[in-house]
Short mmCIF file of C-alpha atoms in Angstrom, two decimals:
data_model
loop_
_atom_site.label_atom_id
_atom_site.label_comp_id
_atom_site.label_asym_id
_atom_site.label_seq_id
_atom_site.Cartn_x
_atom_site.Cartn_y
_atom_site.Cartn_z
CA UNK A 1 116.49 100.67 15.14
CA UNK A 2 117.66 99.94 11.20
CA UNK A 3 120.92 98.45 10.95
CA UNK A 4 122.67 102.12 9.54
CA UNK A 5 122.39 104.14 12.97
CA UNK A 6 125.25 105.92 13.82
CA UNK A 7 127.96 103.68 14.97
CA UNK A 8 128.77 102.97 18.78
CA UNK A 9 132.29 101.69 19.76
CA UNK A 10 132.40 98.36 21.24
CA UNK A 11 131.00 97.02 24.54
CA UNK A 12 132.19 94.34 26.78
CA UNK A 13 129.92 92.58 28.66
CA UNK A 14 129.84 92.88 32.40
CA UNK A 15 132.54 90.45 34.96
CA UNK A 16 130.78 87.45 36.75
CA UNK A 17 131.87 88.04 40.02
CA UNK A 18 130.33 85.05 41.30
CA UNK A 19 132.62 82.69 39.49
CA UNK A 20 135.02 82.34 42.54
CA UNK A 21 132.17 81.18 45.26
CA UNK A 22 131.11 78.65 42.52
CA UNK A 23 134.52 77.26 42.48
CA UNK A 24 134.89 76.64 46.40
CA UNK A 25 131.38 75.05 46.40
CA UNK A 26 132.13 72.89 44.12
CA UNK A 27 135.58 71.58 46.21
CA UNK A 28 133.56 71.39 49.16
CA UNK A 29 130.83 69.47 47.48
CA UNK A 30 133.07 67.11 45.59
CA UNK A 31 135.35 66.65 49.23
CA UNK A 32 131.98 66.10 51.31
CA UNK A 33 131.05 63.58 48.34
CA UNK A 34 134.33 61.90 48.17
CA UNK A 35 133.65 61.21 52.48
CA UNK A 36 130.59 59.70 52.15
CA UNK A 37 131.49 57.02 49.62
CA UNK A 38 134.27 56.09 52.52
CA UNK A 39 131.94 55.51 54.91
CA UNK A 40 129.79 54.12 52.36
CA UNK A 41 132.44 50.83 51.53
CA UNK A 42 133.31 50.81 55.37
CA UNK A 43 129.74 50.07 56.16
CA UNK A 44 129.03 48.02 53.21
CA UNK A 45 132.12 45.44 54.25
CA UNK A 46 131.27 44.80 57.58
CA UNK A 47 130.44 40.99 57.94
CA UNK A 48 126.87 40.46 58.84
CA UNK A 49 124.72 39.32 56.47
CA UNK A 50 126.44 39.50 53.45
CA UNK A 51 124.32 39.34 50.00
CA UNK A 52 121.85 42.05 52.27
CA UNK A 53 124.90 43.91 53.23
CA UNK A 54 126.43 44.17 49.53
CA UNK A 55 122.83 44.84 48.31
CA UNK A 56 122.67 48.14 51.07
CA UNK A 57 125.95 49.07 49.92
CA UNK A 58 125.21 49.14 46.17
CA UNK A 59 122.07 51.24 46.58
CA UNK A 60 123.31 54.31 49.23
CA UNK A 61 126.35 54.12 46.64
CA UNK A 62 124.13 54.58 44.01
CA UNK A 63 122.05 57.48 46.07
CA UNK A 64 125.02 58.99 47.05
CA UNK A 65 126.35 59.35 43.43
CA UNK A 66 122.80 60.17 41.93
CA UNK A 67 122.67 63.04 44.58
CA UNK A 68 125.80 64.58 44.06
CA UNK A 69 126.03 64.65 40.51
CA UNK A 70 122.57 66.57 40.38
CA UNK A 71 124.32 69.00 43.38
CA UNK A 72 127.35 69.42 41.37
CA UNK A 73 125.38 70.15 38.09
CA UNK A 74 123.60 72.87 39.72
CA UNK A 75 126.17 74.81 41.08
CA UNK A 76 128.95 74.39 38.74
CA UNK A 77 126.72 75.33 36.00
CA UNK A 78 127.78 79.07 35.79
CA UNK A 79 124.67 81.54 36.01
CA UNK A 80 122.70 82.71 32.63
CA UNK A 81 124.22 86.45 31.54
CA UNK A 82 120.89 87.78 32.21
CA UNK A 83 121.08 86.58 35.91
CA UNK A 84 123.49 89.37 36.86
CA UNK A 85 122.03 91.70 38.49
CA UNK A 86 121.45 95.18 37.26
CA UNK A 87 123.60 98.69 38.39
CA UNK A 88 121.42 100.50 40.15
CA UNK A 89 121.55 103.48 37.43
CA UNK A 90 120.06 100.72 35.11
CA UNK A 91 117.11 99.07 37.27
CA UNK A 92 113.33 99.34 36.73
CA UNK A 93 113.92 100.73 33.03
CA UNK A 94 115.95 103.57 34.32
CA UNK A 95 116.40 106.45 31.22
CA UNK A 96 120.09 107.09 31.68
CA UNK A 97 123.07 109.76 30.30
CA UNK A 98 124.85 109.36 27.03
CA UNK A 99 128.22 110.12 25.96
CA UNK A 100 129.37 110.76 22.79
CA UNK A 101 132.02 109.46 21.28
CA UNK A 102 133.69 109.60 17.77
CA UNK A 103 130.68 109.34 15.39
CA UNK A 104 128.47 107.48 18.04
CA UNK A 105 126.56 107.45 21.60
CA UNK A 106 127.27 104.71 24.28
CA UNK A 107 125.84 104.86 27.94
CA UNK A 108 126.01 102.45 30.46
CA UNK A 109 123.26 100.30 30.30
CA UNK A 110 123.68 99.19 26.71
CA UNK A 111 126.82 97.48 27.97
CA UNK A 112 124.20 94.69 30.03
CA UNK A 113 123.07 91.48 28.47
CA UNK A 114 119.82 92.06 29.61
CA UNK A 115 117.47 94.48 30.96
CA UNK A 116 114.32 93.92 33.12
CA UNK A 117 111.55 96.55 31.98
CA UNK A 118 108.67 97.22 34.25
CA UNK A 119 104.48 97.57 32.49
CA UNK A 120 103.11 99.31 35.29
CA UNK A 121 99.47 99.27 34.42
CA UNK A 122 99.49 95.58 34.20
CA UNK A 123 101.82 94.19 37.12
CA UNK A 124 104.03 93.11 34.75
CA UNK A 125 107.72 92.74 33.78
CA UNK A 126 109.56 91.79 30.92
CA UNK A 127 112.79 90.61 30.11
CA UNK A 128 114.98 92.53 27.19
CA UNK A 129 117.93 90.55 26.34
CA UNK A 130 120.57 92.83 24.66
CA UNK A 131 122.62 91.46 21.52
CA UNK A 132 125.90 92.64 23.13
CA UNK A 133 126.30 89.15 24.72
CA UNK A 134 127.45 85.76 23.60
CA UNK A 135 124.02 84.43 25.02
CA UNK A 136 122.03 85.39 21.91
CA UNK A 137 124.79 85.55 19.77
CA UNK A 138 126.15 88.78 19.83
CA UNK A 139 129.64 89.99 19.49
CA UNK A 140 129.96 92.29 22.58
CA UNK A 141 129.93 95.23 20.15
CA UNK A 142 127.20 97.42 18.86
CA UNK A 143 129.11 98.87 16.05
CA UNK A 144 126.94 98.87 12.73
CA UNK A 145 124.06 96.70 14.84
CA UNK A 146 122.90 99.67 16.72
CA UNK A 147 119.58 97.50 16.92
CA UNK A 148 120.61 94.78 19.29
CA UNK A 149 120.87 97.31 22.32
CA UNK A 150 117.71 99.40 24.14
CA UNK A 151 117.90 102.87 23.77
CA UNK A 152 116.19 105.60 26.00
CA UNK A 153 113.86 106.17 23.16
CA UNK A 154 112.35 102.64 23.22
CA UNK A 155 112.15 103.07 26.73
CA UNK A 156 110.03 106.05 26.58
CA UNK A 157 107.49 105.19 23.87
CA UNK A 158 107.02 101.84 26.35
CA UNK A 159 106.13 103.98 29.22
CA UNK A 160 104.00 106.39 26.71
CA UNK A 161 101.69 103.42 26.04
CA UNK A 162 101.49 102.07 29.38
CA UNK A 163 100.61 105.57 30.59
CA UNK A 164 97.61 105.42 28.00
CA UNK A 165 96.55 102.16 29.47
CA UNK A 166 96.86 102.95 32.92
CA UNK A 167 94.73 106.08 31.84
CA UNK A 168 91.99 103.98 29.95
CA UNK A 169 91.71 101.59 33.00
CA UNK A 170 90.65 104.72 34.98
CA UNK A 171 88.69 106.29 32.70
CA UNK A 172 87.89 105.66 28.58
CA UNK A 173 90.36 108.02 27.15
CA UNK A 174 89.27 107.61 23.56
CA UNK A 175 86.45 109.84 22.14
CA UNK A 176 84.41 106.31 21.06
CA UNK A 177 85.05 105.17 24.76
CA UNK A 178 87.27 101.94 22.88
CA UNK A 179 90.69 101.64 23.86
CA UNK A 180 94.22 102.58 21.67
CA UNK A 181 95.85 98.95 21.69
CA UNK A 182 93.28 96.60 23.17
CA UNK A 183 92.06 94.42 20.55
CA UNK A 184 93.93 96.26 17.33
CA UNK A 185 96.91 94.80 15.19
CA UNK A 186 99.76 97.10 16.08
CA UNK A 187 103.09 97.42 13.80
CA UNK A 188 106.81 98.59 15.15
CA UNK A 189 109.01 100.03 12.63
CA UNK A 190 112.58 99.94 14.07
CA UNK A 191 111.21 97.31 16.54
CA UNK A 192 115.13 96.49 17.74
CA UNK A 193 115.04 94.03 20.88
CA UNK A 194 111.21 94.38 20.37
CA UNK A 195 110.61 95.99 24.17
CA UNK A 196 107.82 98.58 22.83
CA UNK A 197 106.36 95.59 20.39
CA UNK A 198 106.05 93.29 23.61
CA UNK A 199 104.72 95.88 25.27
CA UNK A 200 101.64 96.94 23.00
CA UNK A 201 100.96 92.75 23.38
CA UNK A 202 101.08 92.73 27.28
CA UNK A 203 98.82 96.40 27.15
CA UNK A 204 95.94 94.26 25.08
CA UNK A 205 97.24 94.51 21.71
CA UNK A 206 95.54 91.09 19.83
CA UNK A 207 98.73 91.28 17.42
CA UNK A 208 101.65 93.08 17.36
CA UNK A 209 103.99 93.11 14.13
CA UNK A 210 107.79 93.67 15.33
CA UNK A 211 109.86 94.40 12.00
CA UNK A 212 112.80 95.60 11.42
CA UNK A 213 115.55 96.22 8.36
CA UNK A 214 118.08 94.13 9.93
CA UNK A 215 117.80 90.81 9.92
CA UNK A 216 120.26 90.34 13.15
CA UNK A 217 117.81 92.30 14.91
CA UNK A 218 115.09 90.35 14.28
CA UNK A 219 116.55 87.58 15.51
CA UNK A 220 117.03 88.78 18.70
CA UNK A 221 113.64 90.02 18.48
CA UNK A 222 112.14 86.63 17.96
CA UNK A 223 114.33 85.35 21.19
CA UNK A 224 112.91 88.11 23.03
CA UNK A 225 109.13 87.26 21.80
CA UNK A 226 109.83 83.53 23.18
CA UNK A 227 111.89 84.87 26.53
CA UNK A 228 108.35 86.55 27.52
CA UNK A 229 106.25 83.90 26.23
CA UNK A 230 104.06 85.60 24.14
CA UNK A 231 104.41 83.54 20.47
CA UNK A 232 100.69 83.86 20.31
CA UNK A 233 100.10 87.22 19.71
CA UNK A 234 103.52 88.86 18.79
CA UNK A 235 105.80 88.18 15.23
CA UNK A 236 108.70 89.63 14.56
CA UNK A 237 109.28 90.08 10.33
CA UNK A 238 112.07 91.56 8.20
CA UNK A 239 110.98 94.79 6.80
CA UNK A 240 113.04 97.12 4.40
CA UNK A 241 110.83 100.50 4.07
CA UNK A 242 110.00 101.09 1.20
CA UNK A 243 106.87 100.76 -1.17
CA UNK A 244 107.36 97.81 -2.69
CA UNK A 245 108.39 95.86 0.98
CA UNK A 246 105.59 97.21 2.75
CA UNK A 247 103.22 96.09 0.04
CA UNK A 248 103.37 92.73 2.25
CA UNK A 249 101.84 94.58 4.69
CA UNK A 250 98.90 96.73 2.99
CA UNK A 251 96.14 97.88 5.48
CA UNK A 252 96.67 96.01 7.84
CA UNK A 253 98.08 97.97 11.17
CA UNK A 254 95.15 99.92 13.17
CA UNK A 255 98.19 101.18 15.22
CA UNK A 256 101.82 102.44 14.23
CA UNK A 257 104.30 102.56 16.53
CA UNK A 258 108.05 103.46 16.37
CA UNK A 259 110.78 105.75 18.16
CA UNK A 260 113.95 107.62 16.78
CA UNK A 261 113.45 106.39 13.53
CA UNK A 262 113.86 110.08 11.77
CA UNK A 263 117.79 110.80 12.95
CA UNK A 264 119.27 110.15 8.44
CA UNK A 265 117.26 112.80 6.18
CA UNK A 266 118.10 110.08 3.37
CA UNK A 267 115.68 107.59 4.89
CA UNK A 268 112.28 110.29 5.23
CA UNK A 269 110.97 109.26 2.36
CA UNK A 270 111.04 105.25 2.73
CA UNK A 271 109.57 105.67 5.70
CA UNK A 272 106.70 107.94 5.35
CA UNK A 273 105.77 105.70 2.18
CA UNK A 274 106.20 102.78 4.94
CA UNK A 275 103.60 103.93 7.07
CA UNK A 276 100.87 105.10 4.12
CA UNK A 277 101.07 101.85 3.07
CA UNK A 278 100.78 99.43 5.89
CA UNK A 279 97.98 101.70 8.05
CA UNK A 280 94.47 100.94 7.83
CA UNK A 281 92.44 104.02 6.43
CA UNK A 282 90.84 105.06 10.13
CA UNK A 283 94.33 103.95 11.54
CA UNK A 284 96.93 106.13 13.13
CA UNK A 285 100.97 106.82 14.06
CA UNK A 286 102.27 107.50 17.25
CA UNK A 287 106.03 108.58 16.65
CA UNK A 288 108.19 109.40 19.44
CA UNK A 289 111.78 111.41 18.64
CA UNK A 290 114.70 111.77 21.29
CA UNK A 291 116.80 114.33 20.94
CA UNK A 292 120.67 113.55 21.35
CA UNK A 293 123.59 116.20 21.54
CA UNK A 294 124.19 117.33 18.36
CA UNK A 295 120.95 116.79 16.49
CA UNK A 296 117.78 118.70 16.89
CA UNK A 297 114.75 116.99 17.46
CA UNK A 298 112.18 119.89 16.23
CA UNK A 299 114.53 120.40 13.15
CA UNK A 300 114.61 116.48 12.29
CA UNK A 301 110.93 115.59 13.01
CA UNK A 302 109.91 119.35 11.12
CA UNK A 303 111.89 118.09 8.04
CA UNK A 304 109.91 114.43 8.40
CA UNK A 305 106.50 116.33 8.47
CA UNK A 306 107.03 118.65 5.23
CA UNK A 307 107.28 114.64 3.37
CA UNK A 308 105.00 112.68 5.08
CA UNK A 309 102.14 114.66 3.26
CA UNK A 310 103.63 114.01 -0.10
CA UNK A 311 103.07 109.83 0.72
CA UNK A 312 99.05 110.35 1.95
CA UNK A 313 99.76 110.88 5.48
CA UNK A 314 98.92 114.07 7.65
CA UNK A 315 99.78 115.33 10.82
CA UNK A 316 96.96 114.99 13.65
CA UNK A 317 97.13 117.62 16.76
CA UNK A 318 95.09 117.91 19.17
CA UNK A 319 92.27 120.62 17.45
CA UNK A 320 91.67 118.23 14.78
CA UNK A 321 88.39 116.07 15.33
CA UNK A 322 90.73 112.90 14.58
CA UNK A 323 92.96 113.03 17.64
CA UNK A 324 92.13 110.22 19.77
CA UNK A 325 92.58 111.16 23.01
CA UNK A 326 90.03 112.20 25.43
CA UNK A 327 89.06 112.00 29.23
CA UNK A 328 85.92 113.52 30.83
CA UNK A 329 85.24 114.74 27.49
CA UNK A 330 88.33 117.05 26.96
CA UNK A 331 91.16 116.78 24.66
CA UNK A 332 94.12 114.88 26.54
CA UNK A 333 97.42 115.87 26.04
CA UNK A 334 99.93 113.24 24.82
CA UNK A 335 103.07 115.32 26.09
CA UNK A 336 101.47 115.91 29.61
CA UNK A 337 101.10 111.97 29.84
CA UNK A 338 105.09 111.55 28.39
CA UNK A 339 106.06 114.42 31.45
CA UNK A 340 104.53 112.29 33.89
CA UNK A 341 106.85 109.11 32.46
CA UNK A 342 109.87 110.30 34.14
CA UNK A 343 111.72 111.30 37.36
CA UNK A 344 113.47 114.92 37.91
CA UNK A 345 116.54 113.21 37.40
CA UNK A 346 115.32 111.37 34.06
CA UNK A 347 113.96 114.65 32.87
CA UNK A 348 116.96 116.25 33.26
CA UNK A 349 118.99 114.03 31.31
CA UNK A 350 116.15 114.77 28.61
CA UNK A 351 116.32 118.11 28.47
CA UNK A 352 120.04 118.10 28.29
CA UNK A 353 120.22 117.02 24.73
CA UNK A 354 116.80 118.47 23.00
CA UNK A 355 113.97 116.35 25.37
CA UNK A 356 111.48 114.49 23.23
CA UNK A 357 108.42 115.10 20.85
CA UNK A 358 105.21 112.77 20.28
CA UNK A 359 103.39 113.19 17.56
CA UNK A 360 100.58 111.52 15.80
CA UNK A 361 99.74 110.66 11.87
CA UNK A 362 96.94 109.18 9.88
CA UNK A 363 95.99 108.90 6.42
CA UNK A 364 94.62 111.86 4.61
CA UNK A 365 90.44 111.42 4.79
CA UNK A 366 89.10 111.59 0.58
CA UNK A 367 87.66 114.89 -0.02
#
């Protein structure tokens, strides 16, 4: 997300409640420590051999030290934020409720230093830390960094490409039989923590671009690259949209990716020039809107489409011999793939402020 979303009020992180159990293992440790080294000097003084007896003394001192320093260190240290576990309304990626407040959205999740995100096609999991903790240098607060925080969008558009891999491992889906991310360079607009970006790179993506307007963001972006281990393949760059910005960046994404990027009218423009520019000329969009109470998802992405044609792009739907999706040799559905991404209970929540709309965008062909 850029940095100008609309502004969210500020979030605390969560209590450690494990604080207090550290404290009394540490007492006992240091009292069961404090014993031994007793015993240690009483049986190191008893007359016997001497020089043998001091020398036996020294080293179970030393052992006894060595050991309980290391024990100490471990559990005084107090746990990482992102070892707290997760609300149950949160785990496995969970797509949970808003609530508005004055000029801004907040839900519960958001309020989490970090967030474990299933890939279910691949086994995998990764690890999302949030910029709403002091751990990567956030400030506890959102509020004109609406980037540092995942967002039910992101979340969606993740489970909308691992549904397209988990259909290509059954079955090409593409009309050439090759795959959508496997082997392409993909770029994120709006990559925020990155979690779609990482994504795309654990689904077979041979690089992934994650950029972003705000340069905060892409910090945390770059911590959440090296969090999952995957430097290799995945970068994280500043990117202002724009024509002369994206010129970095000419022809060089097969694949587009980004999610509620469309909500400011002022910002249509930038954007579709964004994507004309860095797309390859056979490469495509995929664009995924939320809707959230008070804005209208058709009306937002309608008023996106009537400019993207003006920059070179056009729309691709499912009649046109360009859309790329196809099993058993019939046109696949995008939005019956994104219905099968999420529970009754996560549909509901949907539904209840607009639901969400895929679509797909490539460069105009020369007549």
């Amino acid at each position: 997300m850029t940095a100008n979303r609309r502004r969210r009020r500020r979030i605390r992180p969560p209590s450690n409640s494990s604080t207090r159990m550290l404290l009394v293992l540490r007492g006992t440790v240091l009292c069961t420590v404090f014993t031994l080294l007793i015993k240690a000097d009483a049986f190191a003084f008893r007359p016997t051999d001497g020089y043998n007896m001091m020398r036996r003394r020294s080293f179970l001192t030393w052992d006894v030290l060595s050991g309980a320093v290391l024990l100490i260190a471990t559990l005084g240290s107090s746990p990482p934020a992102h070892a707290a576990e997760e609300p149950p309304e949160c785990r496995n990626g969970a797509i949970v409720a808003e609530s508005q407040v004055p000029g801004a959205y907040q839900q519960i999740c958001m309020e989490l230093p970090t967030r474990t995100i299933p890939i279910q096609s691949t086994g995998d999991a990764l690890t999302i830390s949030q910029g709403t903790g002091t751990g990567t240098g956030g400030t506890g607060s959102v509020q004109g960094r609406t980037g540092v925080a995942v967002w039910n969008s992101s979340l969606l558009l993740t489970r909308l490409l691992d549904a397209i891999s988990a259909q290509e491992i059954k079955q090409p889906m593409l009309r050439q039989g090759s795959s959508f991310l496997k082997g392409k360079t993909v770029m994120e607009l709006g990559c925020g923590t990155g979690l779609a970006s990482l994504a795309a790179a654990k689904l077979g993506a041979s690089r992934v671009i994650a950029t972003d307007g705000n340069s905060e963001v892409v910090q945390l972006t770059k911590f959440n690259i090296d969090k999952n281990n995957l430097v290799d393949n995945v970068e994280a760059a500043e990117l202002k949209w724009g024509l002369l910005n994206a010129a970095d960046f000419f022809d060089e994404a097969d694949i587009i990716i980004g999610s509620d990027l469309t909500y400011n009218s002022g910002t249509w423009r930038v954007l579709a020039e964004t994507m004309g520019a860095v797309l390859k000329p056979d490469g495509l969009v995929l664009y995924l809107s939320l809707g959230h109470s008070g804005f209208n998802v058709s009306g937002e992405l309608g008023g996106f489409l009537s400019v993207v044609e003006s920059e070179g792009l056009e729309l691709i739907d499912e009649s046109s011999d360009r859309w790329p999706f196809y099993m058993d040799g019939s046109v696949s559905s995008v939005s019956r793939l994104l219905s099968r991404c999420v529970s009754a209970s996560e549909r509901t929540v949907l539904d209840s402020n607009g639901g969400a709309r895929v679509i797909v965008l490539g460069r105009k062909k020369r007549k």
